[in-house]
PDB file of C-alpha atoms and ligand atoms in Angstrom:
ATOM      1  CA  UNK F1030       9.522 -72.108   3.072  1.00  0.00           C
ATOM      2  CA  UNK F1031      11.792 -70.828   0.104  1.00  0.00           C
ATOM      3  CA  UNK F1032      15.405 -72.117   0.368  1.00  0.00           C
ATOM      4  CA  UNK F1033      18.791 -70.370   0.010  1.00  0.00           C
ATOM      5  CA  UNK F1034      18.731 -70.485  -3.843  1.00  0.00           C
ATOM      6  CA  UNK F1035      15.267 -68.933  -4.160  1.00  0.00           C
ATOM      7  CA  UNK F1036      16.421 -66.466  -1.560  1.00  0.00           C
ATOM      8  CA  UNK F1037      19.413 -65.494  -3.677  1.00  0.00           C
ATOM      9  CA  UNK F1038      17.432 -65.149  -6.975  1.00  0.00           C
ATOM     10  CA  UNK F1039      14.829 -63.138  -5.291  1.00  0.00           C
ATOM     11  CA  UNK F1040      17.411 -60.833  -4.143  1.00  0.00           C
ATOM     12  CA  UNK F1041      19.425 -60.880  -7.831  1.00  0.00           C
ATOM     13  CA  UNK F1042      15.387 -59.641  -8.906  1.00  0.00           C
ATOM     14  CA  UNK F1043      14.585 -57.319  -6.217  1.00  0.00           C
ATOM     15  CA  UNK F1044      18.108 -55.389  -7.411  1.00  0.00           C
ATOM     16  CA  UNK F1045      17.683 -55.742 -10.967  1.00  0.00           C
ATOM     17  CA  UNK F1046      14.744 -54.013 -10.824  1.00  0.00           C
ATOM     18  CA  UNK F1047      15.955 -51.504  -8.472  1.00  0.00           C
ATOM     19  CA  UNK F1048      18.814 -50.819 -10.849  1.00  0.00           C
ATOM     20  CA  UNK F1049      16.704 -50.592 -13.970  1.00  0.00           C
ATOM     21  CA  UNK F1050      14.678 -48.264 -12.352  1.00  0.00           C
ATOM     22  CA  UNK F1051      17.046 -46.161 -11.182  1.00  0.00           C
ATOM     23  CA  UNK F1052      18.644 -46.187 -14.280  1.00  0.00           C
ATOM     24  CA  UNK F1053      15.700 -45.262 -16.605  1.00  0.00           C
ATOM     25  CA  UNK F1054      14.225 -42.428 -13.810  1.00  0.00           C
ATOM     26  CA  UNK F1055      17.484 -40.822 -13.944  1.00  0.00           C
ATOM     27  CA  UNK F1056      16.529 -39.217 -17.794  1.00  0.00           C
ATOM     28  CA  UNK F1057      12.598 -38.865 -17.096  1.00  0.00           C
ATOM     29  CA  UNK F1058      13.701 -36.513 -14.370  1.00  0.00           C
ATOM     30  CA  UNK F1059      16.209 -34.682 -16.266  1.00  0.00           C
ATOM     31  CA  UNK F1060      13.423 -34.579 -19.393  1.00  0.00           C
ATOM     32  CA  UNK F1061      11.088 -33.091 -17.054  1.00  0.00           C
ATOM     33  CA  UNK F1062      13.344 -30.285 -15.775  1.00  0.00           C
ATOM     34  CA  UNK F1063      14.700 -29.730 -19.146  1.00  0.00           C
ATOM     35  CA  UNK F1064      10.891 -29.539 -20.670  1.00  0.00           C
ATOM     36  CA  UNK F1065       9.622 -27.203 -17.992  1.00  0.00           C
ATOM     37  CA  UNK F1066      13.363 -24.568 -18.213  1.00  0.00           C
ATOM     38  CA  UNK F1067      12.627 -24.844 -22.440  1.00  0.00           C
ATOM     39  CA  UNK F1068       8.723 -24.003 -22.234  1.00  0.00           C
ATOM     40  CA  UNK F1069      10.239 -20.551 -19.424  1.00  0.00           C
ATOM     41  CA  UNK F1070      13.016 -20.074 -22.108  1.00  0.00           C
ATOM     42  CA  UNK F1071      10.215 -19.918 -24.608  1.00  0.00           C
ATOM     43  CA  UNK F1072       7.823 -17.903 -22.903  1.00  0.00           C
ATOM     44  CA  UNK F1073      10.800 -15.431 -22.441  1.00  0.00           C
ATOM     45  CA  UNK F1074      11.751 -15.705 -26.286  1.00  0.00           C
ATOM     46  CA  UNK F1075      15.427 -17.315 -25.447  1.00  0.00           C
ATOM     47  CA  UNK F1076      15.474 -18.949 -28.773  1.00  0.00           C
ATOM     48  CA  UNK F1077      19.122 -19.971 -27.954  1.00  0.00           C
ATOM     49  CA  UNK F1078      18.567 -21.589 -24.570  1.00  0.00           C
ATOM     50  CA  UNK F1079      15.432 -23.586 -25.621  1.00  0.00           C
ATOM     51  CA  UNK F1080      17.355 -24.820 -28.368  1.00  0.00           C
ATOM     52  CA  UNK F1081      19.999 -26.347 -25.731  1.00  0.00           C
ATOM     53  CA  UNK F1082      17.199 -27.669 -23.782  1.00  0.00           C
ATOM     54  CA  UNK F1083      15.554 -29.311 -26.314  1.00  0.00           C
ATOM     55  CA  UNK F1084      19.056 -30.862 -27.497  1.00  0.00           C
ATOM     56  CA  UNK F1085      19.003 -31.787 -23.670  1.00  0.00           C
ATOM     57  CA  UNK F1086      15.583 -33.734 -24.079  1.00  0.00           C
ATOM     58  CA  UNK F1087      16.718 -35.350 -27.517  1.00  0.00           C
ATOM     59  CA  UNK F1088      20.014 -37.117 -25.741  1.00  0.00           C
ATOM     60  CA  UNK F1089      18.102 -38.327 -22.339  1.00  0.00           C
ATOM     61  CA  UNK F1090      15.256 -39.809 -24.516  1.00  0.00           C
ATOM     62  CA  UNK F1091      18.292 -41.366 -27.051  1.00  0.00           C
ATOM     63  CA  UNK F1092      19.395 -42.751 -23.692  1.00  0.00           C
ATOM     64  CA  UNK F1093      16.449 -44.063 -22.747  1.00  0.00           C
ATOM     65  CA  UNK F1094      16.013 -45.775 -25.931  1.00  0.00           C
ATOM     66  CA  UNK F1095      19.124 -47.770 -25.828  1.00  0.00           C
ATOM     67  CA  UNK F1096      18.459 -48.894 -22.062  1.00  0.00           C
ATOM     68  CA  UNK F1097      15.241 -49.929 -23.254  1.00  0.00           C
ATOM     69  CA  UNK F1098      16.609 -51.678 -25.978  1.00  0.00           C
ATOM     70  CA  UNK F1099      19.068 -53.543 -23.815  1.00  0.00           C
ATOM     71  CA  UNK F1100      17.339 -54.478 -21.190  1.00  0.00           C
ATOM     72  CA  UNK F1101      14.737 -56.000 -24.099  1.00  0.00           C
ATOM     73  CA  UNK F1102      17.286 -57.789 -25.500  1.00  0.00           C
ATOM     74  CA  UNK F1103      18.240 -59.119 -21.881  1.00  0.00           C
ATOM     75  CA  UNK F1104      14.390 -60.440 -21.142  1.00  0.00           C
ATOM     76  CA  UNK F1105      14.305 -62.235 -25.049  1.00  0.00           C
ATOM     77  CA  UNK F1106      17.700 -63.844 -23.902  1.00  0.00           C
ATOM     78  CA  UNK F1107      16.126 -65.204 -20.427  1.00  0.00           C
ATOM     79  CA  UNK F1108      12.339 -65.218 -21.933  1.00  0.00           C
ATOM     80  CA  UNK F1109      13.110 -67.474 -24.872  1.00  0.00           C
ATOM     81  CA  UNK F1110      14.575 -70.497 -26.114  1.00  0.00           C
ATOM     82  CA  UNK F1111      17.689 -69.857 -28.339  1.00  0.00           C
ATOM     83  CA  UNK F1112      16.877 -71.133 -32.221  1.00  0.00           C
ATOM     84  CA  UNK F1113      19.866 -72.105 -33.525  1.00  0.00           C
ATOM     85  CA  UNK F1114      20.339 -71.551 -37.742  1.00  0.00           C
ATOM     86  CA  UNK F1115      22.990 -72.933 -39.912  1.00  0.00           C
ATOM     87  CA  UNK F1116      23.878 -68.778 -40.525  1.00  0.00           C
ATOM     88  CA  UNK F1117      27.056 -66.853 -42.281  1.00  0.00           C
ATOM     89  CA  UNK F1118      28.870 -65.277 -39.319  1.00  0.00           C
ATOM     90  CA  UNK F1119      30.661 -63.025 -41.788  1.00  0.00           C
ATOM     91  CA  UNK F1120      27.655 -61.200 -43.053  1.00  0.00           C
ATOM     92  CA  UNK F1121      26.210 -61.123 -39.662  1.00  0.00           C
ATOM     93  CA  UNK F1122      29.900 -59.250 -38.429  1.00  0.00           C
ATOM     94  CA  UNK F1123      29.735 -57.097 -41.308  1.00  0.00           C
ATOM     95  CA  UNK F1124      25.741 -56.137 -41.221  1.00  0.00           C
ATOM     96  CA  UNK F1125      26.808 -54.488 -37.428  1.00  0.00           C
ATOM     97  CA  UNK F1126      29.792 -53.115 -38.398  1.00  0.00           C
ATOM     98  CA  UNK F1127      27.648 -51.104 -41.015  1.00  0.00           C
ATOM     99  CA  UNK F1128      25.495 -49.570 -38.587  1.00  0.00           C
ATOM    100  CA  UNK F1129      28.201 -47.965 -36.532  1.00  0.00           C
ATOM    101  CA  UNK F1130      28.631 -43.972 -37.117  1.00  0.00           C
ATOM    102  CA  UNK F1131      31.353 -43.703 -40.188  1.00  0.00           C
ATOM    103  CA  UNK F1132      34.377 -42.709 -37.881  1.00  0.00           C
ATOM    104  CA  UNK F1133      33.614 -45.863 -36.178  1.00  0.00           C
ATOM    105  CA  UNK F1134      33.035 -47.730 -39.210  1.00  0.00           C
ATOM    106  CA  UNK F1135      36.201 -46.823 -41.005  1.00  0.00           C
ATOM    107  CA  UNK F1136      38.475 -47.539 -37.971  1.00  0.00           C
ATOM    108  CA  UNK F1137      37.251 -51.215 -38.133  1.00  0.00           C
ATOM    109  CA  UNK F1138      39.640 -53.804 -39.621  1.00  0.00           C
ATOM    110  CA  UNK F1139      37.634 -57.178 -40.255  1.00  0.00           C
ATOM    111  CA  UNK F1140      39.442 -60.148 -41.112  1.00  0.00           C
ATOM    112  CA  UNK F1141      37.621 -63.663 -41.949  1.00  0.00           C
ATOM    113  CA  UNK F1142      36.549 -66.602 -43.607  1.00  0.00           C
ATOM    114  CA  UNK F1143      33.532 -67.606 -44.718  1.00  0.00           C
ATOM    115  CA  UNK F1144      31.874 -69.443 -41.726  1.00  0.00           C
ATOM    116  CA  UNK F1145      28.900 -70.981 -41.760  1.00  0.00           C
ATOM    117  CA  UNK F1146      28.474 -72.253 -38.169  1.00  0.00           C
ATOM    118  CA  UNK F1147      25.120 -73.812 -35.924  1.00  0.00           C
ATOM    119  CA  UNK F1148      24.001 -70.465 -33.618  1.00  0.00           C
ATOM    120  CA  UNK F1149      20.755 -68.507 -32.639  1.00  0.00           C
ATOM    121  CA  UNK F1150      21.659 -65.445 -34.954  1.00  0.00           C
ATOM    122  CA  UNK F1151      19.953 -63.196 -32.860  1.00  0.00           C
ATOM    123  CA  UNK F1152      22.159 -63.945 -30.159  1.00  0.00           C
ATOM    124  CA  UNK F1153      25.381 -63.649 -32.439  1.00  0.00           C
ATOM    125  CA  UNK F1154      23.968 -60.193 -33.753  1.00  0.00           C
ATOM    126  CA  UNK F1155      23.761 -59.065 -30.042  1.00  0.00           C
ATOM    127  CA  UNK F1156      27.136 -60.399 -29.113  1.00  0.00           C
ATOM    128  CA  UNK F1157      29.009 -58.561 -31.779  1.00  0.00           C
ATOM    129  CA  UNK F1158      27.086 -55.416 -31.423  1.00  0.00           C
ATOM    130  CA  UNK F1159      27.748 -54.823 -27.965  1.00  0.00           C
ATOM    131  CA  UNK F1160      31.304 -55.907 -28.474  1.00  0.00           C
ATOM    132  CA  UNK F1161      31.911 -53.358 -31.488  1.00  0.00           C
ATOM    133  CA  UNK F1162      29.961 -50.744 -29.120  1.00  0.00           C
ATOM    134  CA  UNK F1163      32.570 -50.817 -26.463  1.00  0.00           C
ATOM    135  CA  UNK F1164      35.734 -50.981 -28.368  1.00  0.00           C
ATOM    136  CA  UNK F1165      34.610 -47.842 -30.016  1.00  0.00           C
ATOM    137  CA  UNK F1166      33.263 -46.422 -26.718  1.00  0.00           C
ATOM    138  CA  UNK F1167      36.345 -47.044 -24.490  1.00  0.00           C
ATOM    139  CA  UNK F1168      38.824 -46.634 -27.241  1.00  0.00           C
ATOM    140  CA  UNK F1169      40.074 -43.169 -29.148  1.00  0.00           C
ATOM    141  CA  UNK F1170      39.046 -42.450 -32.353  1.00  0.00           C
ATOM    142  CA  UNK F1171      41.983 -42.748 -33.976  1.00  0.00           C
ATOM    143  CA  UNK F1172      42.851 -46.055 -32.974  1.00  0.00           C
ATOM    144  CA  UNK F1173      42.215 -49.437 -34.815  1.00  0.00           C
ATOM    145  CA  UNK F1174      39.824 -51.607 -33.816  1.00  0.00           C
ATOM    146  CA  UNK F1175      40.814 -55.561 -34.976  1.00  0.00           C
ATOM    147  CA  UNK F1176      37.632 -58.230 -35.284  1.00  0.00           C
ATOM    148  CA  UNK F1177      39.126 -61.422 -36.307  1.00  0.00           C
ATOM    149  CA  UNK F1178      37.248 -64.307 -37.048  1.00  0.00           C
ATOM    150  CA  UNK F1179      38.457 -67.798 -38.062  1.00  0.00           C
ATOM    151  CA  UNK F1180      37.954 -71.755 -37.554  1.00  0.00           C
ATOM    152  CA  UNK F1181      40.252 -73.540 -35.417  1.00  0.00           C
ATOM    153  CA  UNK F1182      39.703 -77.312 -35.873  1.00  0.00           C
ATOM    154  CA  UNK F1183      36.217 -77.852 -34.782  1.00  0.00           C
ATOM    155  CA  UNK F1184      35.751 -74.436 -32.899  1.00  0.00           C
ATOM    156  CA  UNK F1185      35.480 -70.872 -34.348  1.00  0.00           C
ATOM    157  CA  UNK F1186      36.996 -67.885 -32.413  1.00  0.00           C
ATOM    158  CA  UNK F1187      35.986 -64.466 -32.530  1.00  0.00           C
ATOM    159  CA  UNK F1188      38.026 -61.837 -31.530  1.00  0.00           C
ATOM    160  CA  UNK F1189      37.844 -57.842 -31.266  1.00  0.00           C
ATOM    161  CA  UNK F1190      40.367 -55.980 -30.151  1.00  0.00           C
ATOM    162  CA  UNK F1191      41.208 -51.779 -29.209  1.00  0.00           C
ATOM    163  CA  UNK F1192      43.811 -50.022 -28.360  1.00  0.00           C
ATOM    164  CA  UNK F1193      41.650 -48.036 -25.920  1.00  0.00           C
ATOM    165  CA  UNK F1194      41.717 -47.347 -22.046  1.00  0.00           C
ATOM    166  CA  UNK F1195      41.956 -51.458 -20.619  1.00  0.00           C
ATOM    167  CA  UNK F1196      40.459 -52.894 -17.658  1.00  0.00           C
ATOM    168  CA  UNK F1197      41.977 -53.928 -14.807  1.00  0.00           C
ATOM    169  CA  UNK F1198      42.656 -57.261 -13.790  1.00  0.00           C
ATOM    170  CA  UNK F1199      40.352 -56.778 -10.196  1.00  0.00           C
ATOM    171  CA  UNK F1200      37.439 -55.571 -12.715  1.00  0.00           C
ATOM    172  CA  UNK F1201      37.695 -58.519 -14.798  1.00  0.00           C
ATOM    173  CA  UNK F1202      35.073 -60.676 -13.152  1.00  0.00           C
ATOM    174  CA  UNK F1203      32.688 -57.888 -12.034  1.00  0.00           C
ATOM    175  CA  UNK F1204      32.652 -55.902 -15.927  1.00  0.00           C
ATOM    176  CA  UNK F1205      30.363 -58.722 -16.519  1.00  0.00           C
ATOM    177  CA  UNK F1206      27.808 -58.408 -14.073  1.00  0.00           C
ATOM    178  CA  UNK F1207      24.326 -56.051 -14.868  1.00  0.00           C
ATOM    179  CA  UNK F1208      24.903 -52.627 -14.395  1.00  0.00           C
ATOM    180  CA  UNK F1209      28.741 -52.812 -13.404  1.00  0.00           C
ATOM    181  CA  UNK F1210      31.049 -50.198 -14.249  1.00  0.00           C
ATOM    182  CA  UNK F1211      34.174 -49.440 -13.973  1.00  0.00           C
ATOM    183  CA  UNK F1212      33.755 -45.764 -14.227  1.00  0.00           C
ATOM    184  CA  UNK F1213      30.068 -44.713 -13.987  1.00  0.00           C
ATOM    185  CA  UNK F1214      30.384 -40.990 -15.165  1.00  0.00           C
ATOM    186  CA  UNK F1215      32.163 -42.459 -18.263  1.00  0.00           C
ATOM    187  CA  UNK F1216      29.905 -44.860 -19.089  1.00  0.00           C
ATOM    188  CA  UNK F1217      27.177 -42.969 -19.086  1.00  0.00           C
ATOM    189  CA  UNK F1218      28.206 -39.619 -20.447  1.00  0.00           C
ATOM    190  CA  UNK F1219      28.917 -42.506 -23.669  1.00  0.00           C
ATOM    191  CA  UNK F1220      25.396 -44.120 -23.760  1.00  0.00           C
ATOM    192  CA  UNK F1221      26.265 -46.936 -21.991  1.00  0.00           C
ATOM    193  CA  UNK F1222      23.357 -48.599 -20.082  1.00  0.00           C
ATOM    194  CA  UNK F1223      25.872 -50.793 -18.078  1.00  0.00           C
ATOM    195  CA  UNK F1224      24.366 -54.290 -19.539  1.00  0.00           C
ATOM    196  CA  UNK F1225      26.175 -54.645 -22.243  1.00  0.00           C
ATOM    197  CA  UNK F1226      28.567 -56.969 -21.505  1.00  0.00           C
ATOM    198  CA  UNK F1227      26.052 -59.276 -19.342  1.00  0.00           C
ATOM    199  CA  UNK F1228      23.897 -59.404 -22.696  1.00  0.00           C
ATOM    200  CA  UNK F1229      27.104 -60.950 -24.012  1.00  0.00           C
ATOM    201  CA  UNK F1230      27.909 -63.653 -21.393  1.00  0.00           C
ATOM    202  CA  UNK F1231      24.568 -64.636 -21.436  1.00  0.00           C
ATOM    203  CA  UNK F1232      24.382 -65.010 -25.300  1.00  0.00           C
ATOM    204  CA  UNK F1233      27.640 -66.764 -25.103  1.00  0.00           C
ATOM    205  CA  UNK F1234      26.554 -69.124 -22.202  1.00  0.00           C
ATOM    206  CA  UNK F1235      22.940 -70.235 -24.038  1.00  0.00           C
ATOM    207  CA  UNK F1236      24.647 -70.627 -27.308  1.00  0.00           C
ATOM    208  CA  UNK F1237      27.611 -73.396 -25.480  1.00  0.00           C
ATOM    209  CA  UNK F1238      30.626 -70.680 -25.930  1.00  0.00           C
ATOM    210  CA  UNK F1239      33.064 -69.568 -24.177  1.00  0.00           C
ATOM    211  CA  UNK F1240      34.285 -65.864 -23.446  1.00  0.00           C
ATOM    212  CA  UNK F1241      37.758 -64.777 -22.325  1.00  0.00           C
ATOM    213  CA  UNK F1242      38.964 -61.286 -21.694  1.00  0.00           C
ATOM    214  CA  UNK F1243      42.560 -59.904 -22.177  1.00  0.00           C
ATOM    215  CA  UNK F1244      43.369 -56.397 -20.878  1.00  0.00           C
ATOM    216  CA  UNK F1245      45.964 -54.426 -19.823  1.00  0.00           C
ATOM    217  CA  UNK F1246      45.264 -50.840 -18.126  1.00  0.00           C
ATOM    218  CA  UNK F1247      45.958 -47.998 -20.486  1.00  0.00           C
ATOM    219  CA  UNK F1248      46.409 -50.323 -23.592  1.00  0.00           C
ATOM    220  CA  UNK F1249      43.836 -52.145 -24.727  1.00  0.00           C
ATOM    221  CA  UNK F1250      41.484 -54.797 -24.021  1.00  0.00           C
ATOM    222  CA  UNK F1251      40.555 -58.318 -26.098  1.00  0.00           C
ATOM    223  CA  UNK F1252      37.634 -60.158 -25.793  1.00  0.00           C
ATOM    224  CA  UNK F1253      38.316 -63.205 -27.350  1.00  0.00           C
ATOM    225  CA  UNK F1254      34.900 -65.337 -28.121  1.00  0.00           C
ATOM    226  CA  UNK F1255      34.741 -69.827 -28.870  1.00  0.00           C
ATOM    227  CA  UNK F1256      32.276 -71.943 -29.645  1.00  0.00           C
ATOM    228  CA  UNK F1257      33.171 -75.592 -30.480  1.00  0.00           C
TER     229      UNK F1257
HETATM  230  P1  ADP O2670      28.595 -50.081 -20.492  1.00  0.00           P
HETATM  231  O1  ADP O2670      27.264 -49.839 -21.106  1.00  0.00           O
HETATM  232  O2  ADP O2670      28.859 -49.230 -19.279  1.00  0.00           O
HETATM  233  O3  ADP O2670      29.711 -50.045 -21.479  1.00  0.00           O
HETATM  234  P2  ADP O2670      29.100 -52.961 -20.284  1.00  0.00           P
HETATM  235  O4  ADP O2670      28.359 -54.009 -19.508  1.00  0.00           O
HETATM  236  O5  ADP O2670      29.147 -53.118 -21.748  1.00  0.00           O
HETATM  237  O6  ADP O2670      28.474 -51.566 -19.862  1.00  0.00           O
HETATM  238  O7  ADP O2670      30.573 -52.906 -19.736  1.00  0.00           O
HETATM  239  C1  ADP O2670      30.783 -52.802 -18.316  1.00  0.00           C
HETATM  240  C2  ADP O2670      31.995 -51.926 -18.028  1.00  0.00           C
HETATM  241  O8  ADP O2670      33.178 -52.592 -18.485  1.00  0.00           O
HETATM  242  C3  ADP O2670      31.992 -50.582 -18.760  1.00  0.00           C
HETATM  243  O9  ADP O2670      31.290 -49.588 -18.028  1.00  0.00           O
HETATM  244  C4  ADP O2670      33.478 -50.276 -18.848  1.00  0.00           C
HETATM  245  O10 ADP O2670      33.918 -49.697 -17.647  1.00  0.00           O
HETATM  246  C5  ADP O2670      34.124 -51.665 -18.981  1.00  0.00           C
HETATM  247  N1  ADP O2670      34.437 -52.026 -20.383  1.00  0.00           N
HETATM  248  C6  ADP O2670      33.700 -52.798 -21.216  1.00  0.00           C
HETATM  249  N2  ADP O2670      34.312 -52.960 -22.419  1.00  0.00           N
HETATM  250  C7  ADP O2670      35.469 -52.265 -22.344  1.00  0.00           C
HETATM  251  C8  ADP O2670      36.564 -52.048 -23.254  1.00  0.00           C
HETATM  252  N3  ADP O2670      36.572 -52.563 -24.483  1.00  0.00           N
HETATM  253  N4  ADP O2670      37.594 -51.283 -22.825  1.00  0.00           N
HETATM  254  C9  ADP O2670      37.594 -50.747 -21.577  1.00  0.00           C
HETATM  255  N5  ADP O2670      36.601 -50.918 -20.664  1.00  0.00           N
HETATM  256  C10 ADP O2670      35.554 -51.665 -21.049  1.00  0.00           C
END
């Protein structure tokens, strides 16, 4: 007989993998439809409207790619144990803040010490990434984005900060959970897989921290990060 608790993490499974799967048939469809109108437009010589099918394909696969790529990064954080370094959060911040587009990059305003601090830097990396990927995501271009990073006592904070659309306080709790989102078209017309944010609770969680979120509809949103 399985009891109540392996009941409910069966379940949590069953839907994971109902969501993933959902979520990564959605772009194989529209790759298929989109190969099969191109190859028509080509047989037809529509130069133009293969072109836009073919851009079609490109973004779905791009899609694709990141969901992969997230829900890897999810299985490594539940797969593995983390392996905490003695590692320079700085150069970690500023090594993902470098691979964001350059209207991102140069809306970015990074403020910190030095830290050297005890974390798996893998799970740091993924924190910060997915972080930067949402301020810039649910935020307009030409606001500021503020990452702040300092030592308080024994505990370092991390902070980043937009000026962007805000999240309501009755989608606090749920933003975290996989696949949750606030506004689904949104999301997704941005490359958002819907994990992000459960990537970063988990890192948090398996690396002893502490994650708070700040937000007020329409203004901006802070997700303010400890570890002691
Ligand atoms: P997604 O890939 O959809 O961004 P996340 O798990 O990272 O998924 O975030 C879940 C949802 O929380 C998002 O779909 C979005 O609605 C909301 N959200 C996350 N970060 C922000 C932010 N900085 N500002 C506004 N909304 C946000």
């Amino acid at each position: 007989m399985m009891d109540k608790n392996n009941q409910d993490i069966d379940k949590l499974k069953q839907e994971f993998i109902a969501n993933a799967s959902h979520e990564l048939k959605t772009p194989v469809t529209s790759i298929q439809l989109a190969v099969e109108t191109a190859i028509s437009a080509l047989e037809n010589s529509e130069i133009e409207d293969a072109k836009r099918f073919m851009t079609q394909i490109l973004q779905d696969s791009q899609r694709m790619t990141l969901l992969l790529s997230d829900l890897l990064d999810l299985s490594q954080l539940e797969v593995n144990n983390p392996e905490k370094e003695l590692v320079n959060l700085k150069s970690i911040i500023d090594a993902e803040i470098g691979f964001l587009s350059d209207e991102n990059k140069n809306r970015v305003v990074f403020e910190s010490e030095d830290i050297e601090f005890l974390i798996d830097p893998n799970d740091f990396s993924m924190i910060i990434r997915n972080l930067l990927r949402n301020a810039c995501n649910y935020s307009e271009l030409d606001k500021e984005i503020n990452v702040n990073l300092f030592k308080d006592k024994s505990s370092i904070v991390l902070s980043v900060v937009d000026k962007g659309r805000g999240i309501a306080t009755s989608d606090h709790e749920r933003v975290f959970e996989r696949f949750y989102r606030v506004d689904k078209g949104r999301s997704r017309s941005l490359g958002g897989t819907g994990i992000g944010l459960s990537i970063v609770k988990h890192a948090v969680d398996r690396n002893g921290g502490l994650i708070e979120l700040d937000s007020v509809l329409g203004s901006g949103t802070t997700f303010t990060i400890k570890f002691e």
